[in-house]
Amino acid sequence: MFQTRIHGRGGQGVVTAAEMLSIAAFLENRHAQAFPNFGSERTGAPVVAFCRMDDKEIRLREPVMAPDAVLIQDPTLLQQVDVFQGLRQDGFMLINSARSFEALGIGDIARNMNPLRCVCVPATELALRFLGRPMPNAVLLGAFARLSGRLAVDSVAAAVRTKFSGVVAEKNITAARAAFDEVDRQLTQQAGVTHS
Amino acid sequence: MSHQPVKFYQTGTFTVGNRLLDESIRSVQATKTRSNSLNSGHRACQGCGEALGARYALDAAMDVSQRQLIAANATGCLEVFSTPYPETSWQLPWIHSLFGNAAAVATGIAAALRAKGRSDVRVIAQGGDGGTTDIGFGCLSGMFERNDDVLYLCYDNEAYMNTGVQRSSATPPAVRTATTMPLGAEPGNPFGQGKFVPTIAMAHRIPYVATATVADLFDLEYKVKKAIQIRGAKYLHIFVPCPLGWGAASSDTIKLADMAKECGLFPVFEAEHGKVTGVSKIRKLIPVEDYLKLQRRYAHLFGKAPATDVISKIQARADENIRTYGLLDTDVR
Amino acid sequence: MTLKQIEGSQGVAEAVALCRPEVICAYPISPQTHIVEGLGEMVKAGQLRAEFLNVESEFAAMSVAIGSSAAGARTYTATASQGLLFMAEAVFNASGLGLPIVMTIANRAIGAPINIWNDHSDSMSLRDCGWIQLFAETNQEAIDLHIQAFKLAEELSVPVMVCMDGFILTHAYERVDVPSQEQVDAFLPSFEPRQVLDPARPVSIGAMVGPEAYTEVRVLAHAKQIQALTLIPEIAAEFKAHFGRDSGGLIQPYCCDGAHTVVIALGSVLGTIKDVVDELRAQGCALGVLGITSFRPFPLMEIRQALLGCQRVLVLEKSFAVGVGGIVATNVRMALDGTGQKVLTVVAGLGGRAITKSSLAATLVAAMNDQLEPFSFMDLQHEVVDRALGRERQIRRSGPVAESVLRDIGVVASKIS
C-alpha cells in the first residue's frame, strides 16, 4: 500500500487533489481511497487530505499517519503544521515552491532523506502561467507522477478530466505535464550529482 | 302527523345558506349533495365554531374539487373530536401526523400527487391557531415560501383549547386563559404581544390570503372555492368562537363571530400576491364592549369597577383595524 | 454494472436515483449534504424524474416525507446528527404510521459541544424509534443497502435508516460498482402501499388510539421488526442472485470459527479492525470479528449463534449511553444471556477521534490478556478529565467545561490525528 498525505489551504483544491490521485490510480486498475481530514475549514485554513493506493481492496480507515509521500501545496504551512509527521526517511517529499529546501528552512529534514525523492516545484507559478490562476493542485499531481513513479502522467491527465472540463482541464493538464518535466529535469540533474 | 315548524329565514342576510333561496345561489351547506366531509356524530362541544368552520370549508372544497381532496390535520381539538379510531367523521382521505407539521405533510402530499401527475386532486392542511401560528409556524412559512400547492385553513379560536385553554400567539390582549390569569398589575394576556398570521402570510406574496368567520357562510364558502382553484400556496384564517374557552353561551357562536367582525377586532378581507383586494365592510359598527361582555374570558374587565382603560385600549385596536383595512364604508353611511 | 471511483455520497445518490424515488426532501447538514446535492443535480438535469423539495428544517423534511409516503409516493431523505434529533418527533411518527420512507444517516456526533465529525450517537439515540437501522461498512455496501432498503421498507411498510459513517464513508473516494437501471428495476418492484390517501377510497390515517388498543398496535410494530429478521437475509440473498455480491444481511462474521475473542462493531471501523485482526491472527491470536449490519431489528439468535465457542466478546462502540455504558454491548449481553461469555465494552471514535490500528491492536491484546476494564474508552486522555474534575472541585464558577478541556490540551491545529 502506498499512502500519500496532501497539505494545503482551504481553496487550493487539496481534497480535489487527493480525489484526482485516487481516480488516477483507479484508472490504472488499482484500488484507491481518498478522503479529507474532515473539518469545517474556511478558505485559507490549513487542510489535509489523504490518498491510499493498493493492488487489493483497502479496508483501513485511519488517517494517514505514516505517509509514503507528502505533498505540500502551500509552503507557508511548513512553519505552522507538522506536515512531515510520520514521514519515512525513504519517503517522498514534494513541495510547491520556487525556493530551495534550505531557503524554506527545512534543509535539515531534506538532507536526511533520499535526494531523489525530495523536490520543490514552482506549481503555483506554473499554474499562473498555464491556467492564469494560482491553483497548484493538478499541477503538483503531474510532478508527483514523475517523483513517485507510481502513476503515469496520462492517468493524472485522465483524472483531471473527470474533475474539470474543457479548456480548464486541458490547461491544468498542460501545467501538470510541465511540472512532470520540471521534476524530471531536477531528478536527472540530481542523479548526475549523486553519481559524480 | 306531528307538526314540523318551519323556521323563517329572511333572505338577503349574510347568514342564510338555506334552501329557500334560488338553487343557483344556495350555499354548499344548503345543498342536498354536500359531501358532509366532517360528518355528524363527532365529539365537538355544543356550539363549536371550529367544527362549523371545518364543515363549511371542507364541504365547499369538496364541492369545487369534485371530491378530489386530501386533508392533512394538525393535532388539536379538530383532530381529537373527529377521529378516535375506529370512528372517523372524515369522509375524505385524511391524515393526522403531528401538532406542528400539518403544512409540511400537506406539502408532501402535494409533491406525491405532482409526481404521480394527479393535478385533479387538491390538498388542504388544517389546524387551530396554536398549531398554525405557534408550533406549526415554521412549516407553514416554508410551505408559503415554496408556494406549494396547498390551501392551509387555520381555525382561530384564540387559544390552545384542546389542552385546556392556554394562551397562544393568537390570543388577544387582556384575555383570561389558564396561562394568562386575570391577576396582578396587568390582568390577562399582556398588550403588545401576539401576531396576526394573515399579514405574515401576505408578506410571503403567496397567491391568496383571506380571513373569514363562521358568521358569514357565503363569504367563507366563496373564499374556499376561490382558493382551492388557485395553484400555489393559499392561506385562509377562519375566526371560530369557542364557547368553552371563551366562557360564552354555545348559542352565541355565530353571534360572537359576527360581532368580532362588526366591532372591527377581526378584519375580514382577502389579498392576492401580498395586496389586499377586498374587504368585508362593517355593516353596523358596534363598540368592542358589546362583544367583550358576552365572554367570561373578559369578565375581569367588567363588574363593579370596569377597567375602562383596558377596554378603551381594546377599542383602539379595533379602531386601528378599521382604519388599516377601511372596514367602514363611509360612502354608504 | 459500472465500476467507478467516486465519493461515497455520490455513490449513494446514484443508488437512490436508481431506485426511482418520487419525492426527495433535502435540508443541508454535514456530512449528508453531498448526497441530496447529487440527487438535486440529477433532478435538475432531467436524469431523474422526482419531486425535489428544499425544505426549511429536518422536521419539515421528515414531515414532507410522511405526507408524500402516505400519498403513495416512494420517498427518500437524508440527515445526520442534530438534524436527526430535530426531526425526532416526525421520525417516530413515520414508523408509528408504518410509512416505508428510506433515510440515509451520515453518522455524526451530537452537540453540545458542537462537533461535525463521525460517531454513532445520532442513530443510536433513535435506535428504538421503530425504524429498521442498517449500518454500512463500505461505500459499496452503502449503495447496496439503499437498494435493499427500499424493498425491505415497502415489503413490511416500515421505514428504514441506512447508516453510513459521516466523512469516513460519505466523503471518501473509493471504487464502487454501481448497478444498472435494468438490474435495479428487475430487483425492486414499484411501490404498492398498504395504505394510501386516495380520494377514490378515503381512509383516516393517524387518529388517536387509547389504552384499549395502544399496546397491540405497538406490539404489531415490534412484530414488523421480527419479520424483518427473516426478510433481511432473504433480501440479501435475492440481492446476491441479482447483483452477484454479498451485501447486507443481519450480521457479517469474519474469522469467527475457533476464535477465542471476537470483536463486535458496526460500520466502517470494521475494515480497520479486520486489518488489525489479520495481523494479530498471523501472530497466532485466536481473534475474530463480527459486524452487525442490522442493529434494528437486533438479531439476538444470530449473534448468539455466531459467538458460540468464543470466550470473550469485545464490543467496540462509537457512542455510549451516558450514565450506564455501552449500547451495543447491552444488546449483545441480551444475546448471550446465560452463556457466561465475557462482554467487554470499549468506546472509540467519539466525535471523529481517529481509530488507529496501533490503538486497536493494543486494545485487542489487552482484552485477550484480561487486562481490559469491562467498560473503557480507547485513547482517552485521563489526565485531561482528571484536571477538569479537579478544577470543578476547587472553583465554583469553573466556566464552560469544553473550553477548559481544550485549554488543557493546547493547540491542536498542527496535529494530523
PDB file of C-alpha atoms in Angstrom, chain C residues 148-231:
ATOM      1  CA  GLN C 148     -32.245  -3.318  -0.440  1.00  0.00           C
ATOM      2  CA  ALA C 149     -33.728  -0.759   1.971  1.00  0.00           C
ATOM      3  CA  PHE C 150     -36.487   0.350  -0.382  1.00  0.00           C
ATOM      4  CA  LYS C 151     -37.512  -3.245  -0.941  1.00  0.00           C
ATOM      5  CA  LEU C 152     -37.424  -4.054   2.748  1.00  0.00           C
ATOM      6  CA  ALA C 153     -39.279  -0.904   3.769  1.00  0.00           C
ATOM      7  CA  GLU C 154     -42.029  -1.324   1.232  1.00  0.00           C
ATOM      8  CA  GLU C 155     -42.488  -5.036   1.779  1.00  0.00           C
ATOM      9  CA  LEU C 156     -43.011  -4.504   5.531  1.00  0.00           C
ATOM     10  CA  SER C 157     -44.418  -0.969   5.431  1.00  0.00           C
ATOM     11  CA  VAL C 158     -41.728   0.127   7.868  1.00  0.00           C
ATOM     12  CA  PRO C 159     -39.224   2.955   7.408  1.00  0.00           C
ATOM     13  CA  VAL C 160     -35.529   2.136   7.076  1.00  0.00           C
ATOM     14  CA  MET C 161     -32.444   4.126   8.040  1.00  0.00           C
ATOM     15  CA  VAL C 162     -29.265   3.308   6.186  1.00  0.00           C
ATOM     16  CA  CYS C 163     -26.451   4.457   8.443  1.00  0.00           C
ATOM     17  CA  MET C 164     -23.043   5.241   6.969  1.00  0.00           C
ATOM     18  CA  ASP C 165     -20.166   6.852   8.771  1.00  0.00           C
ATOM     19  CA  GLY C 166     -20.078  10.561   8.147  1.00  0.00           C
ATOM     20  CA  PHE C 167     -16.980  11.812   6.306  1.00  0.00           C
ATOM     21  CA  ILE C 168     -15.201   8.457   6.677  1.00  0.00           C
ATOM     22  CA  LEU C 169     -17.558   6.975   4.092  1.00  0.00           C
ATOM     23  CA  THR C 170     -19.617   9.893   2.798  1.00  0.00           C
ATOM     24  CA  HIS C 171     -16.562  11.885   1.793  1.00  0.00           C
ATOM     25  CA  ALA C 172     -14.285   9.008   0.825  1.00  0.00           C
ATOM     26  CA  TYR C 173     -13.487   8.303  -2.796  1.00  0.00           C
ATOM     27  CA  GLU C 174     -13.279   4.608  -3.393  1.00  0.00           C
ATOM     28  CA  ARG C 175     -14.094   2.049  -6.012  1.00  0.00           C
ATOM     29  CA  VAL C 176     -17.749   1.145  -6.230  1.00  0.00           C
ATOM     30  CA  ASP C 177     -19.782  -0.988  -8.546  1.00  0.00           C
ATOM     31  CA  VAL C 178     -22.889   0.955  -9.477  1.00  0.00           C
ATOM     32  CA  PRO C 179     -25.644  -1.289 -10.790  1.00  0.00           C
ATOM     33  CA  SER C 180     -27.519  -0.579 -13.976  1.00  0.00           C
ATOM     34  CA  GLN C 181     -31.074   0.713 -14.082  1.00  0.00           C
ATOM     35  CA  GLU C 182     -32.233  -2.569 -15.599  1.00  0.00           C
ATOM     36  CA  GLN C 183     -30.721  -4.555 -12.738  1.00  0.00           C
ATOM     37  CA  VAL C 184     -32.338  -2.371 -10.096  1.00  0.00           C
ATOM     38  CA  ASP C 185     -35.670  -2.382 -11.900  1.00  0.00           C
ATOM     39  CA  ALA C 186     -35.585  -6.181 -12.006  1.00  0.00           C
ATOM     40  CA  PHE C 187     -34.850  -6.315  -8.276  1.00  0.00           C
ATOM     41  CA  LEU C 188     -37.077  -3.557  -6.935  1.00  0.00           C
ATOM     42  CA  PRO C 189     -40.761  -3.593  -7.911  1.00  0.00           C
ATOM     43  CA  SER C 190     -42.784  -0.392  -7.951  1.00  0.00           C
ATOM     44  CA  PHE C 191     -44.225   0.793  -4.645  1.00  0.00           C
ATOM     45  CA  GLU C 192     -47.561  -0.788  -3.723  1.00  0.00           C
ATOM     46  CA  PRO C 193     -48.580   0.926  -0.493  1.00  0.00           C
ATOM     47  CA  ARG C 194     -50.591  -0.835   2.196  1.00  0.00           C
ATOM     48  CA  GLN C 195     -52.386   2.406   2.992  1.00  0.00           C
ATOM     49  CA  VAL C 196     -52.762   5.446   0.800  1.00  0.00           C
ATOM     50  CA  LEU C 197     -54.524   8.781   0.832  1.00  0.00           C
ATOM     51  CA  ASP C 198     -56.787   8.209  -2.148  1.00  0.00           C
ATOM     52  CA  PRO C 199     -59.952  10.198  -2.881  1.00  0.00           C
ATOM     53  CA  ALA C 200     -61.404   7.091  -4.524  1.00  0.00           C
ATOM     54  CA  ARG C 201     -61.174   5.146  -1.266  1.00  0.00           C
ATOM     55  CA  PRO C 202     -60.952   7.618   1.629  1.00  0.00           C
ATOM     56  CA  VAL C 203     -59.260   6.467   4.805  1.00  0.00           C
ATOM     57  CA  SER C 204     -58.324   8.271   8.001  1.00  0.00           C
ATOM     58  CA  ILE C 205     -54.656   7.805   8.863  1.00  0.00           C
ATOM     59  CA  GLY C 206     -53.107   8.699  12.192  1.00  0.00           C
ATOM     60  CA  ALA C 207     -56.060   9.002  14.507  1.00  0.00           C
ATOM     61  CA  MET C 208     -55.970   8.547  18.250  1.00  0.00           C
ATOM     62  CA  VAL C 209     -55.713   5.109  19.855  1.00  0.00           C
ATOM     63  CA  GLY C 210     -56.451   4.715  23.544  1.00  0.00           C
ATOM     64  CA  PRO C 211     -55.329   2.249  26.204  1.00  0.00           C
ATOM     65  CA  GLU C 212     -57.730  -0.328  24.769  1.00  0.00           C
ATOM     66  CA  ALA C 213     -55.522  -0.918  21.729  1.00  0.00           C
ATOM     67  CA  TYR C 214     -52.258   1.035  22.009  1.00  0.00           C
ATOM     68  CA  THR C 215     -50.343  -1.995  23.319  1.00  0.00           C
ATOM     69  CA  GLU C 216     -51.500  -4.155  20.435  1.00  0.00           C
ATOM     70  CA  VAL C 217     -50.579  -1.507  17.867  1.00  0.00           C
ATOM     71  CA  ARG C 218     -47.109  -1.209  19.394  1.00  0.00           C
ATOM     72  CA  VAL C 219     -46.681  -4.982  19.521  1.00  0.00           C
ATOM     73  CA  LEU C 220     -47.509  -5.062  15.832  1.00  0.00           C
ATOM     74  CA  ALA C 221     -44.688  -2.589  15.233  1.00  0.00           C
ATOM     75  CA  HIS C 222     -42.416  -4.971  17.105  1.00  0.00           C
ATOM     76  CA  ALA C 223     -43.784  -7.857  15.037  1.00  0.00           C
ATOM     77  CA  LYS C 224     -42.764  -5.989  11.887  1.00  0.00           C
ATOM     78  CA  GLN C 225     -39.201  -5.819  13.174  1.00  0.00           C
ATOM     79  CA  ILE C 226     -39.266  -9.511  13.979  1.00  0.00           C
ATOM     80  CA  GLN C 227     -40.486 -10.203  10.435  1.00  0.00           C
ATOM     81  CA  ALA C 228     -37.537  -8.147   9.226  1.00  0.00           C
ATOM     82  CA  LEU C 229     -35.197 -10.637  10.903  1.00  0.00           C
ATOM     83  CA  THR C 230     -36.353 -13.152   8.305  1.00  0.00           C
ATOM     84  CA  LEU C 231     -36.784 -10.758   5.439  1.00  0.00           C
TER      85      LEU C 231
END
